[in-house]
PDB file of C-alpha atoms in Angstrom:
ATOM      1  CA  UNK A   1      97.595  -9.406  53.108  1.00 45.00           C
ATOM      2  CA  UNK A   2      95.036  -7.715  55.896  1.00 46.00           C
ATOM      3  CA  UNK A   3      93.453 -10.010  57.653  1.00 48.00           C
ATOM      4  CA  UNK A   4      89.499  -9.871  58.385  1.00 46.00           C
ATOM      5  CA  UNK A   5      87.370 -10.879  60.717  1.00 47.00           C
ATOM      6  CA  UNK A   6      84.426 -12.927  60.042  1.00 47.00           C
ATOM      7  CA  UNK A   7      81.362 -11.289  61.267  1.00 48.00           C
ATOM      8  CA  UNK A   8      79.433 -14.333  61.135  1.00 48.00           C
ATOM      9  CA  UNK A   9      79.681 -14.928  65.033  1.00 52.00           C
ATOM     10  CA  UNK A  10      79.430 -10.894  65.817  1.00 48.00           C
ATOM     11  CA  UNK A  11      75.912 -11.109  63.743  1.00 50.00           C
ATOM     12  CA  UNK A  12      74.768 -14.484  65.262  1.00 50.00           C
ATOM     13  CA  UNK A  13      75.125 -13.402  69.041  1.00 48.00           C
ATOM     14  CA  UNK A  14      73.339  -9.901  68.000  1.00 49.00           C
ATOM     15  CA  UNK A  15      69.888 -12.067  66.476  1.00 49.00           C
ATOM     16  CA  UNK A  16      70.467 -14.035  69.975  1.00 45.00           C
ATOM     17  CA  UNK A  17      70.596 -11.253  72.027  1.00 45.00           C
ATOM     18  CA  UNK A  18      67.302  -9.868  70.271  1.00 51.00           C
ATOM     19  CA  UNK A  19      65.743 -13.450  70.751  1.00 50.00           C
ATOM     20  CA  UNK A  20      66.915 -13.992  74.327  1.00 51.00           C
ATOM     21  CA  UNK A  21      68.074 -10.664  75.471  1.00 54.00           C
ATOM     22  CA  UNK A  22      67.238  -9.348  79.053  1.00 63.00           C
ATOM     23  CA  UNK A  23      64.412  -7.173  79.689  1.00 67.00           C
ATOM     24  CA  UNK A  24      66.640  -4.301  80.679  1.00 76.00           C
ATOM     25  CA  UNK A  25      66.332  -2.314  84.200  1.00 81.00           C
ATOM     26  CA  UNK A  26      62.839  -1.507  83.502  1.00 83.00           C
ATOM     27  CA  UNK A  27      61.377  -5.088  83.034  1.00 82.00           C
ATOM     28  CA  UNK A  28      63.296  -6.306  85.855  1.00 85.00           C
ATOM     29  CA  UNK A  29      61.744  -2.921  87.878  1.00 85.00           C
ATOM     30  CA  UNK A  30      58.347  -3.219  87.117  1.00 86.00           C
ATOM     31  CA  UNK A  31      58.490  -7.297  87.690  1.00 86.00           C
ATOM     32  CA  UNK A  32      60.316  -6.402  91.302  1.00 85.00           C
ATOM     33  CA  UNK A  33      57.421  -3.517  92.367  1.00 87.00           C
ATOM     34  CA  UNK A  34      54.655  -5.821  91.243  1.00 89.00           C
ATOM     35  CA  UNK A  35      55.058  -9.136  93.044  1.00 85.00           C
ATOM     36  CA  UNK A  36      56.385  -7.210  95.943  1.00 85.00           C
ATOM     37  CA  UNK A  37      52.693  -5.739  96.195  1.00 87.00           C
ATOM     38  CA  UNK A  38      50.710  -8.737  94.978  1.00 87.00           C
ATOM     39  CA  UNK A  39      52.994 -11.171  96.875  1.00 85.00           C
ATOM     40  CA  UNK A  40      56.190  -9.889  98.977  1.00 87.00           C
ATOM     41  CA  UNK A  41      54.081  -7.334 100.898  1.00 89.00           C
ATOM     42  CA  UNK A  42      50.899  -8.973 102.272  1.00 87.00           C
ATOM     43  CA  UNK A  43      53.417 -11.894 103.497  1.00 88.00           C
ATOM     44  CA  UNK A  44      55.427  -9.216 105.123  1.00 90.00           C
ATOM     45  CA  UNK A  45      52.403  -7.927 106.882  1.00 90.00           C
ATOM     46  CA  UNK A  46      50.753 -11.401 107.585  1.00 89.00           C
ATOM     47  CA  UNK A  47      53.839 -12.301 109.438  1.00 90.00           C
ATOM     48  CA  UNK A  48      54.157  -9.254 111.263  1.00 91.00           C
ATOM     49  CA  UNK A  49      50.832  -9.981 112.844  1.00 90.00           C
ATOM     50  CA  UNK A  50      52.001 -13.455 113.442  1.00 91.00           C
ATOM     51  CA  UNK A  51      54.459 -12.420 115.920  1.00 91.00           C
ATOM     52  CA  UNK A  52      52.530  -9.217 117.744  1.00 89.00           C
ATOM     53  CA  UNK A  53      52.938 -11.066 120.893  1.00 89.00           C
ATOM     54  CA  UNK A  54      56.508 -12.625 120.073  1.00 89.00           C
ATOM     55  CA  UNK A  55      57.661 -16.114 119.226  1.00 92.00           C
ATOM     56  CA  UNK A  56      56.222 -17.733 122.618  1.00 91.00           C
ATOM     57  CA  UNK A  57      52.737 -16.451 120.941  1.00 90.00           C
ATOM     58  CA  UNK A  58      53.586 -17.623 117.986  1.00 92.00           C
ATOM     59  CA  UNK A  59      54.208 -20.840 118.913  1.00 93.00           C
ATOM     60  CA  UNK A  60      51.140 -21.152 121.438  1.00 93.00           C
ATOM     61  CA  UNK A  61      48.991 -20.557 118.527  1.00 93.00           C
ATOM     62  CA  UNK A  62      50.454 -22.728 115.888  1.00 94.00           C
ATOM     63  CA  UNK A  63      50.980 -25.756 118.747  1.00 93.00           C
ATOM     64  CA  UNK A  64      47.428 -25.177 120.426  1.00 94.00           C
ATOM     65  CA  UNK A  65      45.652 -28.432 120.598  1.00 94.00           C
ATOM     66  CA  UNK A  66      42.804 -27.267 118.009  1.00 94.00           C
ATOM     67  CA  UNK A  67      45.185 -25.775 115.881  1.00 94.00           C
ATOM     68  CA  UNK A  68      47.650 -29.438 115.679  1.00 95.00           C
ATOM     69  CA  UNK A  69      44.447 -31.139 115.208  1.00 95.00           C
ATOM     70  CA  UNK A  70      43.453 -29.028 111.892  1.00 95.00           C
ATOM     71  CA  UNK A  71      46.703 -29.311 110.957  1.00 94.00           C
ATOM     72  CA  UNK A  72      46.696 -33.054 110.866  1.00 95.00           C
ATOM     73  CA  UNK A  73      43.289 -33.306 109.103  1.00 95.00           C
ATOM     74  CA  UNK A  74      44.504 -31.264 106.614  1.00 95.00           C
ATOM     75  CA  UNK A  75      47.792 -32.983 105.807  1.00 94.00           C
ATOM     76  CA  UNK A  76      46.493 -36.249 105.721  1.00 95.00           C
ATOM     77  CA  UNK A  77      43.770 -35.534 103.692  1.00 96.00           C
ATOM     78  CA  UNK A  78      45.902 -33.545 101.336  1.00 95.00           C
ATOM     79  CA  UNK A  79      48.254 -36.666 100.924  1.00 95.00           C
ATOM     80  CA  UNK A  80      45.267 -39.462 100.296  1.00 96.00           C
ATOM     81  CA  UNK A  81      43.864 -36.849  97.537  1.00 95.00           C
ATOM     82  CA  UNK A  82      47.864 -36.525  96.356  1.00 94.00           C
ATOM     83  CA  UNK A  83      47.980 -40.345  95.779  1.00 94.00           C
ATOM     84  CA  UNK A  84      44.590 -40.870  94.194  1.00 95.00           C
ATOM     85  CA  UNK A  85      45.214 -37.897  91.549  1.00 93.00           C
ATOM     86  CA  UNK A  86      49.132 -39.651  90.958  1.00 93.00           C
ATOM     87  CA  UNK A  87      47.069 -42.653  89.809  1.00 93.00           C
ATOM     88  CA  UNK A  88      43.760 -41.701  88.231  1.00 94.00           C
ATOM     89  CA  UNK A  89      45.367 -38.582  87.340  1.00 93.00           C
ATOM     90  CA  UNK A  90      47.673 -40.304  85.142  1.00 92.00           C
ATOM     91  CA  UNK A  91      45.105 -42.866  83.823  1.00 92.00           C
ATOM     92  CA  UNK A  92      42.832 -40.059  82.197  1.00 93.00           C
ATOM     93  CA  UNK A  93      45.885 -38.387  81.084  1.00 92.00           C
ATOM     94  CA  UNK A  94      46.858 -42.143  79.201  1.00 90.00           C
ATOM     95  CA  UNK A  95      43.419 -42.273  77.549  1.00 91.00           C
ATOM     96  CA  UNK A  96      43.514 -38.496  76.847  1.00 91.00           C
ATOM     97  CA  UNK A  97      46.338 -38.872  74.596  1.00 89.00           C
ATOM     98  CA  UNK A  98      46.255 -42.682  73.474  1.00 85.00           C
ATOM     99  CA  UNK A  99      42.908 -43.394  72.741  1.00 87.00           C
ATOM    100  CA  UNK A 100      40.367 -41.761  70.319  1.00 86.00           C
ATOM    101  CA  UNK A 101      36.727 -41.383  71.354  1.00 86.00           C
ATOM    102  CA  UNK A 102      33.290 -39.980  71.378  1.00 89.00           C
ATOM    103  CA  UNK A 103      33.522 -37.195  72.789  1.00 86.00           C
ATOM    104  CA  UNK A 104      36.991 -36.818  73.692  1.00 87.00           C
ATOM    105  CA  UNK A 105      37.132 -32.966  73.388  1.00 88.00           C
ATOM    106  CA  UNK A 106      34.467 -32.390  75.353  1.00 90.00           C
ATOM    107  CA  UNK A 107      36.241 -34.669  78.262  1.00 88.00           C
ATOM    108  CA  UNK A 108      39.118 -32.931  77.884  1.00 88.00           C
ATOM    109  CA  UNK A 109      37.956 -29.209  77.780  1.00 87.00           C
ATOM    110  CA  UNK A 110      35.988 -30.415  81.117  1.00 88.00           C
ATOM    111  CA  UNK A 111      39.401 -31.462  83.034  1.00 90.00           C
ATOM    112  CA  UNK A 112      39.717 -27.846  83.173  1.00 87.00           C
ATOM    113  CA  UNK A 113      36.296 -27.316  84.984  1.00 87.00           C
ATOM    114  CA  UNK A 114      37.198 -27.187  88.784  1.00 86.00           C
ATOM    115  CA  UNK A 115      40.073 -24.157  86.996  1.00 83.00           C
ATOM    116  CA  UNK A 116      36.923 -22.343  86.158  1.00 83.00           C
ATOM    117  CA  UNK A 117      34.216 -22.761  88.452  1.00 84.00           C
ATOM    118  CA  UNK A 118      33.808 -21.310  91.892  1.00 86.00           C
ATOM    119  CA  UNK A 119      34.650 -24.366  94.423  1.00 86.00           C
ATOM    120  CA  UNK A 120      31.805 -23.232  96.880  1.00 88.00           C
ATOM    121  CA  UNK A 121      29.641 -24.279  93.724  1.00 88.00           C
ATOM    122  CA  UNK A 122      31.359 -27.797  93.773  1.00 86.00           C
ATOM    123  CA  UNK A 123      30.791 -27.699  97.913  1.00 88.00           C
ATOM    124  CA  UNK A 124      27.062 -26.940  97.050  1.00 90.00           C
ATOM    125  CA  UNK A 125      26.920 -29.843  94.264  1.00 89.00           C
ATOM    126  CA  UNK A 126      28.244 -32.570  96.566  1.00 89.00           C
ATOM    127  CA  UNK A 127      26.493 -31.396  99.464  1.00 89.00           C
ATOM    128  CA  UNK A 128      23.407 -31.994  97.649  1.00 90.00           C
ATOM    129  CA  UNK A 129      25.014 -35.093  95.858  1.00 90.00           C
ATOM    130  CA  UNK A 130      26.516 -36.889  99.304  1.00 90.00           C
ATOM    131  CA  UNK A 131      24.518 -35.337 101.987  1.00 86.00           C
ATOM    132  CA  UNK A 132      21.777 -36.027 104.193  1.00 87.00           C
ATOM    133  CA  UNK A 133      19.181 -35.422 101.127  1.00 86.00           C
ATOM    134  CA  UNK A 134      21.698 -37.776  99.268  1.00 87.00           C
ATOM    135  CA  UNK A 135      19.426 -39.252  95.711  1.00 89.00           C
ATOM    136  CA  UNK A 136      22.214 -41.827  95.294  1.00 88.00           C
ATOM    137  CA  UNK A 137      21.861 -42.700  99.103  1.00 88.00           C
ATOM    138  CA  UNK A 138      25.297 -41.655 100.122  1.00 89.00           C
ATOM    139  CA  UNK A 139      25.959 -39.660 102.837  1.00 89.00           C
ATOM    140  CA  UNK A 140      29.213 -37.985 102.985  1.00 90.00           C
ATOM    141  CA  UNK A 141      28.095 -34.905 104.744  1.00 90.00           C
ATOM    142  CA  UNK A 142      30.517 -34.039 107.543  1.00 90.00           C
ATOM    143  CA  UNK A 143      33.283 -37.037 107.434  1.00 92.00           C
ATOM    144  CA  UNK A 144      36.914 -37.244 105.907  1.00 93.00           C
ATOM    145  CA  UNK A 145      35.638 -39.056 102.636  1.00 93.00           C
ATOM    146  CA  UNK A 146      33.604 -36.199 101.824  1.00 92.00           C
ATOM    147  CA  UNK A 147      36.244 -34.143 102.200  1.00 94.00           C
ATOM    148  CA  UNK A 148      38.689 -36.156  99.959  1.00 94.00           C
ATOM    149  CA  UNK A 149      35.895 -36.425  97.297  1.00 93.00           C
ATOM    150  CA  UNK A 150      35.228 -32.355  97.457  1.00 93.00           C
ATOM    151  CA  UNK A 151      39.333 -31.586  97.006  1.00 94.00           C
ATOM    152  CA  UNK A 152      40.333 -34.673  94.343  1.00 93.00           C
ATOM    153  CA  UNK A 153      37.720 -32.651  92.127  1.00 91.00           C
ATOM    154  CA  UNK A 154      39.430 -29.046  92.850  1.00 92.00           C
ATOM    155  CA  UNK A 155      43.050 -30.441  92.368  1.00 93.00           C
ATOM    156  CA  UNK A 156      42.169 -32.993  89.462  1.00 89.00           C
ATOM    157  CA  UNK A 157      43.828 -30.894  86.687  1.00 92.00           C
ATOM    158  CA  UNK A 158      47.467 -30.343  88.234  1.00 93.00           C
ATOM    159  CA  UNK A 159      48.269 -33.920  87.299  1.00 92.00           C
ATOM    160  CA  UNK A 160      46.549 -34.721  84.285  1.00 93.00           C
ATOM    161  CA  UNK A 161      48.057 -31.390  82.821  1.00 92.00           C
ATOM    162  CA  UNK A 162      51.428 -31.970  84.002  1.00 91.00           C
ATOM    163  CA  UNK A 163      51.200 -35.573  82.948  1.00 91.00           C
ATOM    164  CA  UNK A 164      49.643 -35.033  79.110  1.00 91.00           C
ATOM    165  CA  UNK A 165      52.427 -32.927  77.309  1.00 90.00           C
ATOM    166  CA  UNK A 166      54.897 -35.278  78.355  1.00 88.00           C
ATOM    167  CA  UNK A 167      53.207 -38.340  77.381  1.00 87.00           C
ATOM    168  CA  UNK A 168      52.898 -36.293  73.993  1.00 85.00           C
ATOM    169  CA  UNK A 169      56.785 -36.590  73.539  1.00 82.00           C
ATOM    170  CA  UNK A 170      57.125 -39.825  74.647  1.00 76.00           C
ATOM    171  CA  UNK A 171      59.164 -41.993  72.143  1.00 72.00           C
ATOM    172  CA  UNK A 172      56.672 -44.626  70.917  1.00 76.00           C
ATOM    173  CA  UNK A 173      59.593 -45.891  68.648  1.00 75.00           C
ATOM    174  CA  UNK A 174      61.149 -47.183  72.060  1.00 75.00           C
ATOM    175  CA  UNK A 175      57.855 -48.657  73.156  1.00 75.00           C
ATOM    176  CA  UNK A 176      57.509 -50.799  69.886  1.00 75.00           C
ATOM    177  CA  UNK A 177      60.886 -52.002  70.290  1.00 79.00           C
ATOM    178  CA  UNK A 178      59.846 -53.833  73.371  1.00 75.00           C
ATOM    179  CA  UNK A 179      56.851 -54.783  72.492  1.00 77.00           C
ATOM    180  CA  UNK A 180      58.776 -56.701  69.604  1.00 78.00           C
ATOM    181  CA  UNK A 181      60.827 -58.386  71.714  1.00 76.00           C
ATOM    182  CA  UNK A 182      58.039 -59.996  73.978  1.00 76.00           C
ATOM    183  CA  UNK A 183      58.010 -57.201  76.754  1.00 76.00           C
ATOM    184  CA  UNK A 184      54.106 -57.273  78.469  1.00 76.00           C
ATOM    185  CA  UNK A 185      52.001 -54.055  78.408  1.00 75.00           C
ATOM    186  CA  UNK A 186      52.923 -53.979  81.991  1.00 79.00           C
ATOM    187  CA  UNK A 187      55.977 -54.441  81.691  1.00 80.00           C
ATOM    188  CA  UNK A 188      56.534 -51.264  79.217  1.00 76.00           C
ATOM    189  CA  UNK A 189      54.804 -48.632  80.972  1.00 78.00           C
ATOM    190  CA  UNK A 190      57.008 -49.613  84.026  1.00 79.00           C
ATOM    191  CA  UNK A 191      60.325 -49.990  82.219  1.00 79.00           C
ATOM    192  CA  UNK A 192      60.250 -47.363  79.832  1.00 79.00           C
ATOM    193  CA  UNK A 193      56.984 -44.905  80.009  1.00 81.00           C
ATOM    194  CA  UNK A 194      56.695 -44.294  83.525  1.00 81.00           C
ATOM    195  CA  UNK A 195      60.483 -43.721  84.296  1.00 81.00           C
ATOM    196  CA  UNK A 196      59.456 -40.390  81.779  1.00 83.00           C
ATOM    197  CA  UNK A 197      56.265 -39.947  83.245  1.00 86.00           C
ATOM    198  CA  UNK A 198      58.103 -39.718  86.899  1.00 85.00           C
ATOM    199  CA  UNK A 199      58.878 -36.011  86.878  1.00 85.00           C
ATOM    200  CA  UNK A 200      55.820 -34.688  85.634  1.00 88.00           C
ATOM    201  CA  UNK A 201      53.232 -37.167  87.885  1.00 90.00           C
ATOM    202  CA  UNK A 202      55.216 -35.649  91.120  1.00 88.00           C
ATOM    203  CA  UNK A 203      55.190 -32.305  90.026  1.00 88.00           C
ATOM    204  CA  UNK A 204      52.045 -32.814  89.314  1.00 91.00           C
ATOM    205  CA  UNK A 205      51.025 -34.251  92.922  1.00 91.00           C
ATOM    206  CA  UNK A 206      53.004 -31.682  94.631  1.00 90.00           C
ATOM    207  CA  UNK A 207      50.947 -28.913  93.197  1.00 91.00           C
ATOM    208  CA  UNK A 208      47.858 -30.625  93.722  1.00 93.00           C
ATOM    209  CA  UNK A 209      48.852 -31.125  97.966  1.00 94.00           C
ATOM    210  CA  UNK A 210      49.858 -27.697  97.883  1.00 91.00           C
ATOM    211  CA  UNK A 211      46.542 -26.616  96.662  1.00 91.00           C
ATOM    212  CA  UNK A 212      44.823 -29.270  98.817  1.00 93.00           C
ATOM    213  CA  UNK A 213      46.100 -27.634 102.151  1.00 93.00           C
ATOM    214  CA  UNK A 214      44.948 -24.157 101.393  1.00 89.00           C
ATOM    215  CA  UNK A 215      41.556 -25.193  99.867  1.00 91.00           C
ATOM    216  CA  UNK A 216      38.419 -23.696 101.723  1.00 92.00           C
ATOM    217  CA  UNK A 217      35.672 -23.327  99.291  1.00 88.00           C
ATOM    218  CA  UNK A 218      34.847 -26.638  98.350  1.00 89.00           C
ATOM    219  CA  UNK A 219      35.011 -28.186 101.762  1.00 91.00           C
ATOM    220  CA  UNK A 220      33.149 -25.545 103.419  1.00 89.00           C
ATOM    221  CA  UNK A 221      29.172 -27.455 103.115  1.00 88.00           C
ATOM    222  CA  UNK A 222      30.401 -30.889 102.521  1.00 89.00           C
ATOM    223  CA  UNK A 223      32.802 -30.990 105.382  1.00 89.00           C
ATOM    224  CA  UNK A 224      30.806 -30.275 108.357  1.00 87.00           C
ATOM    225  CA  UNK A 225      33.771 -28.122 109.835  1.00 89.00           C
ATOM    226  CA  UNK A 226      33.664 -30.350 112.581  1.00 91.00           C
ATOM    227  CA  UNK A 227      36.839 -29.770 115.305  1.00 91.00           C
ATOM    228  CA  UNK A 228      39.254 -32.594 115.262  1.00 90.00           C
ATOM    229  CA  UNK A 229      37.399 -34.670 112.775  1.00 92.00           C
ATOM    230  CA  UNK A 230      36.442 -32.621 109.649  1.00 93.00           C
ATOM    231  CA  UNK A 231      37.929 -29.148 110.611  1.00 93.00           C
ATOM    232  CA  UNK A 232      40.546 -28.323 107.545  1.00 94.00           C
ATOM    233  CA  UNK A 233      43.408 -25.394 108.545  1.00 94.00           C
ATOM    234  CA  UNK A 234      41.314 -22.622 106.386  1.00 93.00           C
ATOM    235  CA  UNK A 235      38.246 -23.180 108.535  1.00 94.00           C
ATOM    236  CA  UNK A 236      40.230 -22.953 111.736  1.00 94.00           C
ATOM    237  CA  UNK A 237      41.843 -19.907 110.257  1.00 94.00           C
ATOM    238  CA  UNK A 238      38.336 -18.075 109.340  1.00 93.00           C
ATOM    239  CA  UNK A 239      37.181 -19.427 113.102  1.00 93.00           C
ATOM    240  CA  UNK A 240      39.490 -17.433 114.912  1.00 94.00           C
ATOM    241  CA  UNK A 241      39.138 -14.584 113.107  1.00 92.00           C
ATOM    242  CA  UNK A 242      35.694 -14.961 113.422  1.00 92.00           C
ATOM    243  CA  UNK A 243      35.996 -14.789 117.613  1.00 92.00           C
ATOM    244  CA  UNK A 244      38.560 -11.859 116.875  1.00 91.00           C
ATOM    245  CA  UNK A 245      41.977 -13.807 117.317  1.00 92.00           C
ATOM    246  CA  UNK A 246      43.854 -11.984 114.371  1.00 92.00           C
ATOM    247  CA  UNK A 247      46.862 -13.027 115.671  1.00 92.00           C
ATOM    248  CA  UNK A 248      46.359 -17.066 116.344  1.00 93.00           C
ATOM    249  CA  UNK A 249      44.670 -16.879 112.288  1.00 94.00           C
ATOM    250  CA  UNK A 250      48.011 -15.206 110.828  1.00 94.00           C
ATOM    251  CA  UNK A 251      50.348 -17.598 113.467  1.00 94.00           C
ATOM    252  CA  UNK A 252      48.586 -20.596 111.999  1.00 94.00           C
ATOM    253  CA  UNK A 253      48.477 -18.919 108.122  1.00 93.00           C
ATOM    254  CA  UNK A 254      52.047 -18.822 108.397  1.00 94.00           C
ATOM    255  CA  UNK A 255      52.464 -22.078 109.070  1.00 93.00           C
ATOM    256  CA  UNK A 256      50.396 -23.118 106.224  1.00 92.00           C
ATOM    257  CA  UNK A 257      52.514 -21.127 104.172  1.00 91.00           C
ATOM    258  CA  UNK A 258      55.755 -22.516 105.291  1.00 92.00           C
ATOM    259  CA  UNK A 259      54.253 -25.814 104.337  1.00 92.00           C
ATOM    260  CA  UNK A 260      52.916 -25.011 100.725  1.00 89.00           C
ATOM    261  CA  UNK A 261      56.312 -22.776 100.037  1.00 89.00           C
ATOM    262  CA  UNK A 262      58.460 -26.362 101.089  1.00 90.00           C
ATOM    263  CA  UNK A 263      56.798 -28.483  99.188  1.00 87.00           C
ATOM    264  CA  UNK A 264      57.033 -25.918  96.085  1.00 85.00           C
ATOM    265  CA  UNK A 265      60.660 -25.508  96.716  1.00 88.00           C
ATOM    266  CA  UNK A 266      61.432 -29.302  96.726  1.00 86.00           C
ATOM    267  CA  UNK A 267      59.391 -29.481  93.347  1.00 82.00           C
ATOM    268  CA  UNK A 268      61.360 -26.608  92.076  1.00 79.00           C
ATOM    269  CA  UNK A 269      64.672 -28.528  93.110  1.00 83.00           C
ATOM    270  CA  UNK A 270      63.652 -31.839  91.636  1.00 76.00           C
ATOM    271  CA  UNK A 271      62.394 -30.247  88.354  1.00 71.00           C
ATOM    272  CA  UNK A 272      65.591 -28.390  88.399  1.00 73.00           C
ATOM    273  CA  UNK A 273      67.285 -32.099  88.756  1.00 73.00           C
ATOM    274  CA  UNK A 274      65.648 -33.704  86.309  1.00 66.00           C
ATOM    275  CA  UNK A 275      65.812 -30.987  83.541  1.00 64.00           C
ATOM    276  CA  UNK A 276      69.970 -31.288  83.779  1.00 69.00           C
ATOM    277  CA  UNK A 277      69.429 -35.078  83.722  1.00 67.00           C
ATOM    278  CA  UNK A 278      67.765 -35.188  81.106  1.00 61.00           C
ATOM    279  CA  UNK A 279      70.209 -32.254  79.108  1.00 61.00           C
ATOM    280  CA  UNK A 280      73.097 -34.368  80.165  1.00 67.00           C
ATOM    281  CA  UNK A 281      71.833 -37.580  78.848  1.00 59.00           C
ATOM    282  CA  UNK A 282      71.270 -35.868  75.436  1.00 57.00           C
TER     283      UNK A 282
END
């Protein structure tokens, strides 16, 4: 008797591999060559120029008073619009996908809007909205509320798109079972939906701060670019190139950077987190 193997596992791992097989050398070539010249290269070279006159220059530019003070405008505007998108962000997202209403695709092919339309058009809209020709009679022009208005539009989407496609698969089974045993509204999106929700709202935030920080084009009407009031990092960043300080604009750029690329990186991790959470609880 001879024995035999059964090719049913050889032929299953081939159809895998030609599912979810590697690109080869050349895929993983042509991916290397092109974000090291869209990406890897221009940070090389930015950073150069951030240290021409060593890390004592470096550090002179990034800790100059005007510099600290853009800086902090920045950041704490980038957090207040981070917390308003976590919460109205996630309300549009709820009525998106819960409720039916007039209309509804037209709201929800406009969420993509600030995606498509030049943010110095959305500085030129509120300017002429909020400012000192304001038809409404409010004046924004040139204060911190304007400039929270001009980036919650510009970063809207990152939460309600995050938020929507998990609220999709959200188990409504589990929801019904507390309803039926006397749990409030309240009480269910806190004990059960939002628990889901968690992952996606703070990714969501994350990318919305990280797009917050290196905005320019909206802000640049509305917010006066006034110095230690109004001044975001971008505007300090074209000043001083502007007087012909290459070196304190790429110091301060690189900063910037190292800011957006943590924040990233702790979404990354967290996402990372959650995903084997959630595998392991399967």
């Amino acid at each position: 008797m001879t024995d035999t193997i059964d090719p049913t596992p050889v032929a299953r791992r081939r159809k895998l591999a030609r599912v979810t097989g590697s690109v080869g050398p050349l895929g993983i070539g042509v991916a290397t060559l092109w974000l090291s010249v869209i990406v890897l290269l221009p940070l090389a070279a930015l950073t150069a120029t951030a240290f021409d006159e060593g890390i004592s220059g470096f550090w002179d530019a990034v800790t100059a008073p005007v510099a600290l003070a853009s800086l902090r405008v920045t950041l704490l505007v980038s957090v207040i619009v981070a917390l308003i998108n976590v919460v109205m962000g996630t309300i549009i997202a709820w009525v998106l996908v819960r409720d039916d209403f007039p209309g509804k695709r037209i709201v929800n092919s406009m969420i993509d809007l600030p995606f498509a339309l030049p943010t110095i058009v959305a500085s030129i809209v509120l300017l002429s909205l909020y400012g000192p020709q304001s038809p409404i009679d409010i004046h924004l022009n040139a204060t911190q509320p304007g400039l929270i208005v001009a980036l919650a539009f510009v970063t809207l989407p990152f939460v309600v798109r995050s938020v929507q496609p998990v609220l999709m698969e959200v188990d409504r089974e589990v929801e019904e079972a507390a309803a039926s045993l006397g749990a409030s509204n309240w009480t269910i999106f806190r004990s059960v939906v939002l628990p889901t929700l968690a992952p996606a709202v703070i990714s969501g935030a994350g990318l919305a701060f990280a797009r917050a920080i290196g905005e320019y084009g909206s802000v640049v009407l509305i917010g006066g670019n006034i110095p230690r009031v109004t001044q975001m990092t971008s505007q300090f960043i074209q000043q001083q190139i502007e007087i012909d300080r290459p070196t304190n604009a790429a110091a301060v750029s690189v900063a910037l950077l190292a800011i957006a690329f943590v924040t990233l990186f702790v979404l990354r991790i967290f996402a990372s987190r959650g995903q084997r959470r959630e595998e392991s609880s399967r």
